[in-house]
Amino acid sequence: MGLEPLGVRQMLPVPPPVGKLDGMSVGKSVGKSVGELGTPDPLDPPDPPEAEWKSQTFQLPLCCCTSATLLVVLPSLVTVNGTVADVPLALPAPTWKLEISGTFSIFMLVIITFYAGELAWRERDARIDQISDALPVPTWLPFLAKLLALMLVPVVLQALLMLCGLGIQTAKGYHHYEFPLYLEWLFGWQLVDYWLICVLALTVHSLVNQKYLGHFVMIVYFIAVSFSDLLGFEHKLYKYGTDGGFTYSDMNGFGHFLVRVRAFEAYWVAAALLLAVAGYLFWVRGTTSDWRGRARVARARLTWPVSIIAATGAAAMAGLGAFIFYNTNVLNPYLTAYDRQARQANYEKQYKPLETAPQPKITAVNVAVDLYPKLQLVRMKGRYTLQNRTGRPIDTIHLVFFQGDRLKVHALAFASPARPVVDDMPTGVRSYRLDSPLAPDATTELAFDLEVPTVGFTNSGSTTDVVYNGSFVNGQMVLPFIGYQERAELVTDRDRKKFGLAPKDRMRDRDDPRGLAENGLSIDADFIAFEATIGTEEDQWAIAPGYLQREWTQGGRHYFSYRMDSPILNFFAFQSARYAVRKDRWHDVAIEIDYQPGHEYNLERMIAATKAGLDYFTAAFGPYQHRQFRIIEFPRYATFAQSFPNTIPYSEAIGFIARVRDGDPDDIDYPYYVTAHELAHQWWGHQVPGANVQGESMLVETLAQYSALMVMKQKYGDAKMQRFMRYELDRYLIGRSAEQKKELPLDRVENQDYIHYRKGSLVMYALADYIGEENVNRAIRTYRDRWAFKGPPYSNTVDLITEIRAVTPPQLQYVIDDLFDSITLYDNRAQSATATRLADGRYEVTLKVIARKRKAGELGKEDDAPLHDWIDIGVLDADERPLFLEKRRIDAEETTFTLVVPAKPARAGIDPYNKLIDRRPKDNTIAVAVE
């Protein structure tokens, strides 16, 4: 389950890098006489007349008129994108800008590249360049006019883009227009990015002096910047126009990203000034086209004023570059992706032998957390209680930190005398040898005082756990793990091969004793006692798992004390923001949603899903273990929801601002679904954790999927759920086609989300259809009653499947094998369907179907399997409602059925609702020909 288990993920587009430039900086000499600019070209006369200046401004209407024609095209470009066309009704204006402008960026780059060539070659293409060059104007004038005209293109397009965004926003019914944010994003940040490209494009055409070669150079530039990270060239100091980007959040605004962005944008402005000077120096005028002649003309144009401008740009670039380098390479370690992978490889090579070393387990955590949002700093002080549960003496305790290179250790000491024997914090390992070994069942304490500061800024990315408003700190990212952590190893065989590591072993077998002694969520602890005190800024509210014991202010800071009244898994997080609160109750359970003011759109859906889930889960699976259930919003820097004990951090991007069309049969109420899924993890993962072996994520994620699906089915009915199941089928088939190692059956899944989420949904939904929802729930309840809150050994999928087999009729035992123990695929299709109207008004349908069953191996090789299966045969009306739906035993590849239905049929087929995994589900039904 990795570092972010118990969560539903959705990916959102990341906004493109942006910069800022004073667009007039290259034209500050416009008002000066040619004498002030130095020696003119042979064709440059002194003092251009006003009429000649006007003659150059024809470049502006050329681009403006052409850009205006895009007004017709632009709305279609925006609405074609599904993300924008289907933007939720409640989506705030800032996110509108992110989605629309992000979609439009590539189009903008193409326009700039094209018009740079058209402007540079306009006179030559029209064969009037000799006349134009003979006009009594200085060389800088046409160059500047063309540059300004080109820079006006993105201005016009950004304005049109803003109008389109406002129009779509109005059409969708969202009338909260945040004009300052539109202007800041489109014209204060992104426009400058485009202006930098304008300068580069025109300079390229000036230097290259070949129209199509200039276009080619710009294409090479775009490709090089896009793929340079993959080649190991990651520093933004040598990638023109890049600054690492930022993410806008309603909760945190532009937040802490702007220091880095402004530094890089100023750096590239200086670079653009140098490029503009180079473009002017080599601007072609007259018949001189060879490089030697052009270099001679450039030297003549390099007058003292031009030299001063160039020197100013170079000095600014050098100074800003030094400032950026100091932040990215001195204050912070500069690590490429390769460097980070090398650290992981080194961790495994050096410390893998520690994996089998006996280690104590954490039994209690008491922590004081100080959050400093303005400083982006978190400090945690407290203690672990450790117990030796191995049955052998322990003489050395190994601590592992996931941010060891950023961590500032103020104190780290055991209650028993101990001395450090390994101190490798860059890798994240520190080991202590105890003066007296820790005896079996004996306990000790580890006191810690750890700080993760934010110093300066990094080359890319930013600290997003502690932010001005909306901090979300996972305890595992600061506090130490006990013992070797396999999750820190390189995963893919391709990455491992680069560093001389053997292909990664499969997860432990389901019956492996070591794996059964650990739960998959935190291998260094079973169930623990938990207590936390959180300090934050005075106007913010801080939240942790547990129940609020006390709240107070002291020294301008706001403090909260939380304690959990029952043991929990070693999995907790801390959040802080200026929240509004919506409260409700379900029997004796307090329901609370802490959210960003203005994000009220789906609160009632979340509360309804919570109540429906508590109703269903307690009746079907057993009681809820807490007296409170909280949903806490956090900024859109991550896009998931995650289940901690009685608290659910929930990204603003995936539920709070979603639009759900209740009247649309194809729409999915995903805020309702995600809430139910995360609530279900309070049973599957927190009450019943799976053993750290193959199949663990089936016990946690697949059961949560099933639980949420049943709650959704109760609300929306089986017919609407078919839309969701078809989506899950598509995602599973896509996922298995991209498998890099080996696909395993569901009961041996190794945390592949396309299996435990997508296939898991299909399997459990089909299982409920075959043996009945009540029987499935009875089996799961028996499993839960046996394993809830049990320490080692933990359960595996054999334990759950045993309970399922116990409630499955003998003739359907094969279904359990097909769904859980193998990779079973079907090739079902309807071959023909005809209908005849009977005298009583009913219709007799003759349906011919083809059915094949195949079993796939781990590497995808498929073999035919015997077919003796019960499969749905259905006849549907025009609204896809069943006129006839019944399971029939199919033993042959081709089968013909004669059915009588009460109304006019529209379609008929085999497995019409795709309950089985079929790679071509659309051919399962066929239109009925009514005779």
XYZ file of C-alpha atoms in Angstrom, residues 222-878:
657
model
C 10.011 22.641 -27.052
C 10.879 18.935 -27.257
C 14.212 19.404 -25.475
C 12.615 21.264 -22.564
C 9.780 18.738 -22.338
C 12.041 15.683 -22.218
C 15.202 17.066 -20.658
C 14.315 15.704 -17.207
C 14.234 12.175 -18.608
C 17.801 12.674 -19.850
C 19.028 13.910 -16.472
C 19.045 17.643 -17.311
C 16.795 18.846 -14.529
C 18.132 22.154 -13.291
C 15.952 25.106 -14.243
C 18.977 27.408 -14.522
C 19.719 26.144 -18.029
C 16.182 25.477 -19.294
C 14.979 28.743 -20.772
C 11.664 29.989 -19.456
C 11.158 27.309 -16.788
C 10.713 27.969 -13.098
C 9.378 24.775 -11.536
C 5.767 25.935 -11.701
C 3.243 26.204 -8.934
C -0.221 25.013 -8.007
C -2.975 27.426 -7.083
C -5.206 26.396 -4.215
C -8.392 28.025 -2.982
C -7.231 27.245 0.541
C -3.680 28.514 0.239
C -3.801 30.823 -2.779
C -0.467 31.111 -4.600
C 1.066 30.327 -1.245
C 4.767 29.826 -0.800
C 5.634 29.095 -4.443
C 6.076 32.710 -5.463
C 9.558 33.320 -4.057
C 11.019 30.660 -6.331
C 8.858 31.638 -9.293
C 9.789 35.316 -9.035
C 13.477 34.529 -8.727
C 13.448 32.351 -11.839
C 11.260 34.732 -13.809
C 13.609 37.638 -13.103
C 16.534 35.429 -14.143
C 14.864 34.597 -17.463
C 13.862 38.228 -18.029
C 17.570 39.062 -17.928
C 18.221 36.198 -20.335
C 15.468 37.474 -22.633
C 17.110 40.901 -22.634
C 20.352 39.306 -23.855
C 18.441 37.370 -26.499
C 16.727 40.543 -27.697
C 20.106 42.259 -28.031
C 21.410 39.281 -30.025
C 18.315 39.362 -32.212
C 18.844 43.050 -32.922
C 22.563 42.660 -33.646
C 21.994 39.917 -36.225
C 18.748 41.214 -37.694
C 19.035 40.828 -41.464
C 18.901 44.050 -43.421
C 19.999 44.450 -46.970
C 21.662 41.760 -49.043
C 24.263 40.640 -46.533
C 23.389 37.072 -45.611
C 26.660 35.214 -45.044
C 27.799 34.780 -41.460
C 31.030 36.703 -41.919
C 29.191 39.716 -43.302
C 26.472 39.498 -40.667
C 29.092 39.317 -37.910
C 30.737 42.457 -39.304
C 27.370 44.278 -39.272
C 26.674 43.031 -35.738
C 29.981 44.454 -34.517
C 29.045 47.785 -36.057
C 25.707 47.748 -34.266
C 27.317 46.902 -30.910
C 27.563 50.487 -29.730
C 28.135 51.626 -26.182
C 24.424 51.977 -25.361
C 23.764 48.491 -26.732
C 26.774 47.162 -24.833
C 25.478 48.709 -21.612
C 22.074 47.072 -22.132
C 23.736 43.712 -22.786
C 26.059 44.098 -19.805
C 23.114 44.976 -17.577
C 21.279 41.846 -18.705
C 24.364 39.698 -18.216
C 25.055 41.120 -14.750
C 21.429 40.668 -13.714
C 21.429 37.118 -15.015
C 24.683 36.321 -13.219
C 23.504 37.837 -9.925
C 20.093 36.201 -10.033
C 21.652 32.921 -11.139
C 23.994 33.004 -8.160
C 21.051 33.693 -5.834
C 19.079 30.802 -7.312
C 22.093 28.472 -7.186
C 22.667 29.363 -3.527
C 19.087 28.338 -2.727
C 18.869 25.239 -4.891
C 22.364 23.832 -4.459
C 23.761 25.236 -1.194
C 20.882 25.797 1.203
C 19.188 22.707 -0.203
C 20.731 19.608 -1.727
C 20.307 19.471 -5.480
C 19.257 15.944 -6.336
C 18.251 14.670 -9.741
C 15.862 11.759 -10.140
C 18.924 9.593 -10.734
C 20.490 10.822 -7.489
C 17.364 9.948 -5.535
C 17.234 6.513 -7.085
C 20.920 6.044 -6.299
C 20.173 6.792 -2.640
C 17.423 4.183 -2.638
C 19.734 1.655 -4.253
C 22.480 2.460 -1.764
C 19.992 2.065 1.098
C 19.124 -1.423 -0.066
C 22.705 -2.457 -0.822
C 24.000 -1.310 2.554
C 21.141 -2.099 4.886
C 19.151 -4.988 3.385
C 20.803 -7.447 5.831
C 19.069 -5.542 8.658
C 15.682 -6.733 7.373
C 15.875 -9.931 9.395
C 17.339 -8.316 12.516
C 14.959 -8.606 15.501
C 13.452 -5.214 16.399
C 11.056 -3.975 19.075
C 7.571 -2.795 18.202
C 6.000 0.543 19.000
C 3.221 0.206 21.586
C 2.498 3.855 22.420
C 3.081 7.287 20.839
C 2.914 10.563 22.732
C 3.855 13.517 20.558
C 3.775 17.317 20.724
C 3.591 18.818 17.243
C 4.428 22.450 16.563
C 3.353 23.732 13.167
C 4.703 27.068 11.936
C 2.807 27.715 8.686
C 4.481 31.048 7.907
C 7.921 29.460 8.250
C 6.841 26.157 6.679
C 8.365 24.346 9.602
C 7.199 21.404 11.689
C 8.763 20.216 14.929
C 7.774 17.048 16.772
C 8.785 16.255 20.327
C 7.703 13.214 22.276
C 8.379 9.574 22.915
C 7.764 6.065 21.657
C 7.179 3.192 24.019
C 8.913 0.130 22.560
C 8.454 -3.520 23.495
C 10.495 -6.552 22.508
C 7.948 -9.054 21.136
C 10.426 -11.212 19.246
C 11.242 -13.784 21.925
C 14.972 -12.978 21.645
C 17.186 -10.289 23.188
C 17.679 -7.177 21.033
C 21.050 -5.456 21.233
C 20.739 -2.955 18.340
C 17.792 -0.800 17.293
C 17.693 0.617 13.772
C 15.845 3.850 13.025
C 14.802 4.804 9.491
C 13.721 8.303 8.395
C 12.039 9.078 5.084
C 13.325 12.674 5.090
C 16.674 12.129 6.726
C 18.458 14.627 4.482
C 16.059 17.419 5.569
C 15.700 16.429 9.188
C 17.206 18.470 11.998
C 17.723 16.241 15.046
C 17.532 18.154 18.316
C 17.337 15.025 20.466
C 17.144 11.292 19.913
C 17.778 9.102 22.945
C 16.704 5.807 24.472
C 15.714 5.427 28.095
C 18.227 2.596 28.306
C 21.885 3.579 27.791
C 22.789 3.289 24.114
C 25.375 4.612 21.703
C 25.036 5.346 17.972
C 26.855 2.892 15.714
C 25.493 4.056 12.357
C 24.752 7.695 11.514
C 23.791 7.941 7.855
C 21.118 10.623 7.847
C 21.466 11.492 4.124
C 20.278 7.945 3.474
C 17.934 8.107 6.454
C 19.447 5.488 8.777
C 20.633 5.756 12.353
C 21.378 2.710 14.520
C 21.941 2.459 18.278
C 23.589 -0.338 20.208
C 22.106 -0.865 23.664
C 24.545 -1.256 26.532
C 22.236 -3.939 27.912
C 20.208 -5.937 25.372
C 16.455 -5.521 25.566
C 15.070 -8.760 26.954
C 11.968 -10.481 25.538
C 8.753 -8.673 26.619
C 10.807 -5.854 28.160
C 10.047 -2.245 27.273
C 12.044 0.924 26.773
C 11.346 4.437 25.532
C 12.717 6.473 22.650
C 12.607 10.236 23.218
C 12.786 12.409 20.117
C 12.864 16.070 19.191
C 12.854 16.376 15.408
C 12.414 19.329 13.089
C 11.826 19.555 9.354
C 12.579 23.165 8.329
C 12.118 24.840 4.968
C 15.187 26.819 3.965
C 15.129 28.927 0.823
C 13.700 27.120 -2.184
C 14.574 24.086 -4.257
C 15.088 23.621 -7.965
C 11.616 22.193 -8.451
C 8.754 21.299 -6.220
C 8.068 22.891 -2.888
C 7.225 21.940 0.640
C 3.484 21.356 0.589
C 2.955 19.624 3.921
C 3.280 22.791 6.052
C 1.733 25.767 4.237
C 0.182 29.092 5.112
C -3.339 27.653 5.246
C -4.074 23.953 4.935
C -1.102 22.108 6.451
C -1.267 18.307 6.197
C 1.620 16.438 7.819
C 1.760 12.654 7.814
C 3.523 11.488 10.960
C 5.463 8.900 8.945
C 7.256 11.662 7.052
C 8.884 13.041 10.223
C 8.986 10.392 12.918
C 11.304 7.388 12.778
C 10.388 3.890 11.690
C 11.781 1.010 13.687
C 13.743 -1.450 11.597
C 14.477 -1.829 7.899
C 11.704 -0.559 5.602
C 11.267 -2.453 2.365
C 8.983 0.287 1.016
C 12.043 2.552 0.615
C 13.568 0.236 -1.995
C 13.481 0.774 -5.750
C 10.443 -0.947 -7.189
C 10.681 -1.369 -10.963
C 13.116 -3.888 -12.388
C 14.281 -1.318 -14.947
C 15.367 1.113 -12.241
C 16.954 -1.648 -10.199
C 18.968 -2.876 -13.165
C 20.576 0.578 -13.549
C 22.175 0.158 -10.131
C 23.105 -3.491 -10.352
C 20.215 -4.767 -8.247
C 18.444 -8.008 -8.969
C 14.760 -7.900 -9.983
C 12.586 -7.233 -6.972
C 11.198 -10.270 -5.245
C 7.491 -10.828 -5.158
C 5.716 -9.994 -1.934
C 5.880 -12.656 0.717
C 3.684 -15.675 0.138
C 0.337 -15.649 1.911
C 1.530 -18.164 4.489
C 4.935 -16.624 5.180
C 5.391 -16.494 8.996
C 7.309 -13.196 8.963
C 4.689 -11.568 6.786
C 1.853 -12.831 8.973
C 3.557 -11.267 12.002
C 3.317 -7.778 10.430
C 0.374 -5.725 9.273
C 0.631 -4.060 5.887
C 0.038 -0.562 7.213
C 2.928 -0.256 9.679
C 5.289 -3.163 10.091
C 6.953 -1.666 13.184
C 3.821 -1.637 15.347
C 0.602 -3.470 16.047
C -2.164 -1.503 17.790
C -0.876 1.437 19.838
C -1.991 3.984 22.408
C -1.985 7.462 20.906
C -1.917 10.984 22.332
C -0.969 14.251 20.641
C -0.752 17.973 21.359
C -0.676 20.334 18.370
C 0.340 23.982 18.310
C -0.409 26.211 15.348
C -1.112 29.834 14.491
C -3.672 31.633 16.614
C -6.349 31.901 13.913
C -6.096 28.263 12.782
C -7.661 25.044 14.039
C -5.505 21.912 14.303
C -6.805 18.342 14.074
C -5.377 14.900 14.814
C -6.897 11.440 15.295
C -8.616 11.044 18.656
C -10.881 13.260 20.716
C -10.238 16.838 21.687
C -9.351 16.988 25.392
C -8.374 20.640 25.714
C -7.949 23.779 23.635
C -6.070 26.934 24.662
C -4.036 29.878 23.394
C -0.642 30.819 24.723
C 2.034 33.166 23.451
C 0.072 34.021 20.308
C -0.356 30.349 19.369
C -3.341 28.003 19.396
C -2.968 24.598 21.079
C -5.076 21.434 20.959
C -4.740 18.223 22.949
C -6.087 14.972 21.451
C -6.254 11.477 22.911
C -7.588 8.283 21.384
C -9.619 6.200 23.827
C -8.818 2.834 22.200
C -5.770 1.336 20.478
C -5.202 2.302 16.853
C -2.712 1.382 14.183
C 0.510 3.388 13.992
C -0.898 5.622 11.265
C -1.766 9.248 11.955
C -1.553 12.749 10.492
C -1.927 16.364 11.616
C -3.831 19.156 9.853
C -4.206 22.867 10.440
C -6.148 25.604 8.635
C -8.700 28.357 9.019
C -11.679 26.050 8.785
C -15.410 26.491 8.742
C -17.215 23.532 10.343
C -20.389 21.651 9.421
C -21.667 19.317 12.151
C -24.265 16.551 12.263
C -24.925 13.319 14.132
C -25.614 9.675 13.427
C -26.982 8.096 16.600
C -24.127 8.569 19.097
C -21.499 9.389 16.441
C -20.614 13.051 15.925
C -20.071 13.908 12.235
C -17.880 16.884 11.443
C -16.623 18.359 8.173
C -13.853 20.941 8.427
C -13.725 22.817 5.141
C -12.607 25.937 3.314
C -15.286 28.664 3.512
C -16.936 28.837 0.099
C -16.650 25.090 -0.516
C -20.101 24.181 0.815
C -21.328 22.608 -2.423
C -21.127 18.910 -1.524
C -21.161 18.931 2.256
C -24.672 17.499 2.405
C -23.658 14.692 0.034
C -20.710 13.828 2.239
C -22.877 13.827 5.357
C -25.512 11.719 3.614
C -22.847 9.245 2.463
C -21.464 9.076 6.014
C -24.865 8.338 7.504
C -25.756 5.805 4.816
C -22.373 4.134 5.233
C -22.663 3.953 8.996
C -26.156 2.473 8.607
C -25.048 -0.164 6.112
C -21.636 -1.031 7.533
C -22.746 -1.393 11.150
C -25.682 -3.572 10.135
C -23.687 -5.701 7.698
C -20.189 -5.833 9.191
C -20.253 -4.764 12.825
C -20.102 -1.637 14.990
C -18.132 1.504 14.233
C -15.321 1.761 16.773
C -15.270 5.535 17.317
C -17.612 8.228 18.644
C -16.656 10.738 15.981
C -16.056 10.873 12.239
C -14.267 13.862 10.697
C -13.650 14.888 7.090
C -10.920 17.518 6.812
C -10.185 19.422 3.615
C -6.612 20.021 2.483
C -5.160 21.915 -0.518
C -5.090 20.479 -4.009
C -1.337 19.817 -3.953
C -2.345 16.160 -3.735
C -5.529 14.645 -5.127
C -6.667 11.838 -2.865
C -8.665 11.099 0.220
C -7.065 9.038 2.966
C -8.456 7.250 5.988
C -6.785 7.726 9.371
C -8.437 6.690 12.646
C -11.739 8.650 12.835
C -10.328 11.341 10.492
C -10.396 11.585 6.694
C -8.091 14.142 5.037
C -9.859 14.936 1.778
C -8.360 16.985 -1.083
C -10.224 20.083 -2.182
C -9.695 18.890 -5.760
C -11.714 15.658 -5.739
C -14.954 16.250 -3.874
C -15.485 19.618 -2.318
C -15.843 21.451 -5.639
C -17.370 18.686 -7.758
C -20.552 19.085 -9.735
C -22.907 16.116 -9.665
C -25.783 16.097 -12.123
C -28.502 14.172 -10.340
C -30.654 14.125 -13.457
C -27.943 12.654 -15.672
C -28.101 8.835 -15.712
C -24.456 8.653 -16.822
C -23.090 10.902 -14.076
C -21.380 9.359 -11.044
C -21.766 10.896 -7.615
C -18.115 10.509 -6.751
C -18.101 12.744 -3.615
C -20.699 10.343 -2.197
C -18.719 7.319 -3.354
C -15.306 8.503 -2.130
C -16.750 9.405 1.271
C -18.311 5.953 1.601
C -15.053 4.303 0.506
C -12.944 6.143 3.067
C -15.487 5.494 5.804
C -15.334 1.790 4.928
C -11.608 1.833 5.688
C -12.506 2.355 9.336
C -13.490 -1.338 9.128
C -11.142 -2.595 6.393
C -7.681 -1.425 7.346
C -8.315 -0.029 10.818
C -10.433 -2.731 12.448
C -9.062 -5.557 10.308
C -5.583 -4.909 8.903
C -4.229 -7.485 6.509
C -0.955 -9.309 6.959
C 2.063 -7.975 5.067
C 1.814 -10.684 2.391
C 0.374 -11.147 -1.079
C -3.290 -10.197 -1.169
C -3.071 -7.654 1.662
C -4.545 -4.827 -0.414
C -7.500 -7.021 -1.394
C -8.440 -7.214 2.290
C -8.158 -3.441 2.657
C -8.954 -1.798 -0.681
C -11.200 -4.354 -2.379
C -13.425 -4.705 0.672
C -13.642 -0.913 0.921
C -14.598 -0.809 -2.768
C -17.329 -3.385 -2.231
C -18.652 -1.618 0.848
C -18.889 1.714 -0.982
C -20.512 0.080 -4.014
C -23.256 -1.404 -1.868
C -23.977 1.990 -0.300
C -24.073 3.543 -3.788
C -26.358 0.765 -5.002
C -28.795 1.405 -2.159
C -29.018 5.071 -3.140
C -28.933 4.915 -6.934
C -30.093 1.411 -7.816
C -28.489 -1.374 -9.786
C -29.168 0.179 -13.190
C -27.121 3.312 -12.549
C -24.311 1.289 -11.002
C -23.743 -0.352 -14.383
C -22.171 2.891 -15.594
C -19.627 2.748 -12.784
C -18.905 -0.940 -13.359
C -18.233 -0.361 -17.047
C -15.775 2.352 -16.092
C -14.063 -0.047 -13.678
C -13.874 -2.706 -16.401
C -12.229 -0.273 -18.812
C -9.678 0.810 -16.186
C -8.851 -2.794 -15.313
C -8.274 -3.776 -18.936
C -6.080 -0.715 -19.507
C -4.162 -1.404 -16.298
C -3.409 -5.032 -17.096
C -2.114 -4.039 -20.531
C 0.451 -1.780 -18.822
C 1.595 -4.324 -16.207
C 5.401 -4.211 -16.048
C 6.016 -7.404 -14.118
C 3.398 -10.113 -13.809
C -0.302 -9.914 -13.210
C -1.450 -12.018 -10.303
C -4.930 -13.187 -9.309
C -6.895 -10.903 -7.027
C -6.209 -12.974 -3.916
C -2.455 -12.540 -4.483
C -2.488 -8.880 -5.521
C 0.679 -6.938 -4.711
C -0.764 -3.440 -4.328
C -1.490 -2.890 -8.029
C -4.404 -0.484 -7.989
C -5.844 -1.734 -11.274
C -6.306 -5.091 -9.541
C -7.407 -4.270 -6.000
C -9.525 -1.261 -7.023
C -10.760 -1.963 -10.551
C -10.848 -5.740 -10.731
C -11.799 -5.853 -7.068
C -14.959 -3.843 -7.763
C -15.915 -6.123 -10.654
C -15.252 -9.297 -8.711
C -17.152 -8.332 -5.582
C -20.104 -6.941 -7.526
C -20.300 -10.145 -9.580
C -19.965 -12.245 -6.427
C -22.946 -10.471 -4.854
C -24.901 -11.107 -8.035
C -24.075 -14.828 -8.067
C -24.503 -15.799 -4.408
C -26.498 -12.843 -3.117
C -25.531 -9.682 -1.277
C -26.735 -11.076 2.053
C -24.506 -14.138 1.757
C -21.494 -12.021 0.843
C -22.122 -9.761 3.834
C -22.582 -12.747 6.126
C -19.206 -14.142 5.066
C -17.500 -10.761 5.497
C -19.123 -10.257 8.906
C -17.861 -13.640 10.069
C -14.380 -12.751 8.837
C -14.501 -9.375 10.569
C -15.732 -10.829 13.872
C -12.873 -13.311 13.864
C -10.064 -10.894 13.024
C -11.046 -7.394 14.213
C -8.449 -5.684 16.420
C -6.326 -8.836 16.505
C -2.579 -8.543 16.639
C -0.160 -10.979 15.020
C -0.635 -13.291 13.284
C -2.748 -11.144 10.976
C -5.266 -12.445 8.468
C -4.676 -13.180 4.800
C -6.958 -13.677 1.814
C -7.266 -17.393 2.520
C -9.155 -16.519 5.702
C -11.668 -14.327 3.842
C -12.139 -16.684 0.907
C -12.726 -19.578 3.308
C -15.684 -17.676 4.758
C -16.970 -16.856 1.269
C -16.778 -20.488 0.183
C -18.775 -21.461 3.253
C -21.807 -19.474 2.025
C -21.458 -20.404 -1.676
C -23.577 -23.261 -3.118
C -21.615 -26.244 -4.476
C -22.615 -25.552 -8.084
C -21.106 -22.055 -7.826
C -17.799 -22.944 -6.172
C -16.155 -22.551 -9.579
C -17.096 -18.857 -9.434
C -14.815 -18.383 -6.413
C -11.945 -20.004 -8.318
C -12.531 -17.821 -11.379
C -12.964 -14.554 -9.488
C -10.261 -14.814 -6.827
C -7.799 -17.610 -7.594
C -7.185 -17.147 -11.313
C -7.140 -14.582 -14.092
C -10.305 -15.453 -15.986
C -11.408 -13.660 -19.116
C -14.480 -14.116 -21.272
C -15.137 -13.535 -24.940
C -18.918 -13.349 -24.992
C -20.886 -11.854 -27.831
C -24.339 -11.796 -29.298
C -24.394 -13.069 -32.875
C -27.998 -12.449 -33.849
C -31.349 -11.536 -32.319
C -34.763 -11.493 -33.938
C -38.220 -10.997 -32.488
C -41.747 -11.810 -33.569
C -44.837 -10.160 -32.124
C -47.259 -12.701 -30.668
C -51.026 -12.481 -30.730
C -51.193 -11.505 -27.044
C -48.874 -8.515 -27.571
C -45.762 -10.193 -26.238
C -42.622 -10.819 -28.279
C -40.792 -14.040 -28.953
C -37.069 -13.414 -29.163
C -34.639 -15.804 -30.811
C -31.129 -15.090 -29.618
C -27.899 -16.702 -30.760
C -24.817 -16.147 -28.585
C -21.177 -17.165 -28.586
C -19.299 -17.714 -25.323
C -15.646 -18.488 -24.700
C -13.709 -18.698 -21.458
C -9.970 -18.294 -21.161
C -7.440 -18.403 -18.324
C -4.451 -16.045 -18.430
C -1.069 -16.734 -16.907
C 1.121 -14.224 -15.073
C 2.807 -13.170 -18.324
C -0.457 -12.805 -20.214
C -0.453 -16.130 -22.100
C -4.033 -17.310 -22.453
C -5.420 -20.816 -22.755
C -8.944 -21.991 -23.396
C -10.807 -23.159 -20.320
C -13.780 -25.540 -20.093
C -17.100 -23.713 -20.192
C -19.786 -24.904 -17.789
C -20.803 -21.511 -16.490
C -23.952 -19.777 -15.355
C -24.135 -16.540 -17.359
C -26.825 -13.887 -17.680
C -28.983 -14.004 -20.778
C -30.887 -10.761 -21.206
C -33.347 -8.878 -23.353
C -33.445 -5.111 -22.839
C -35.862 -2.355 -23.789
C -34.896 0.963 -25.384
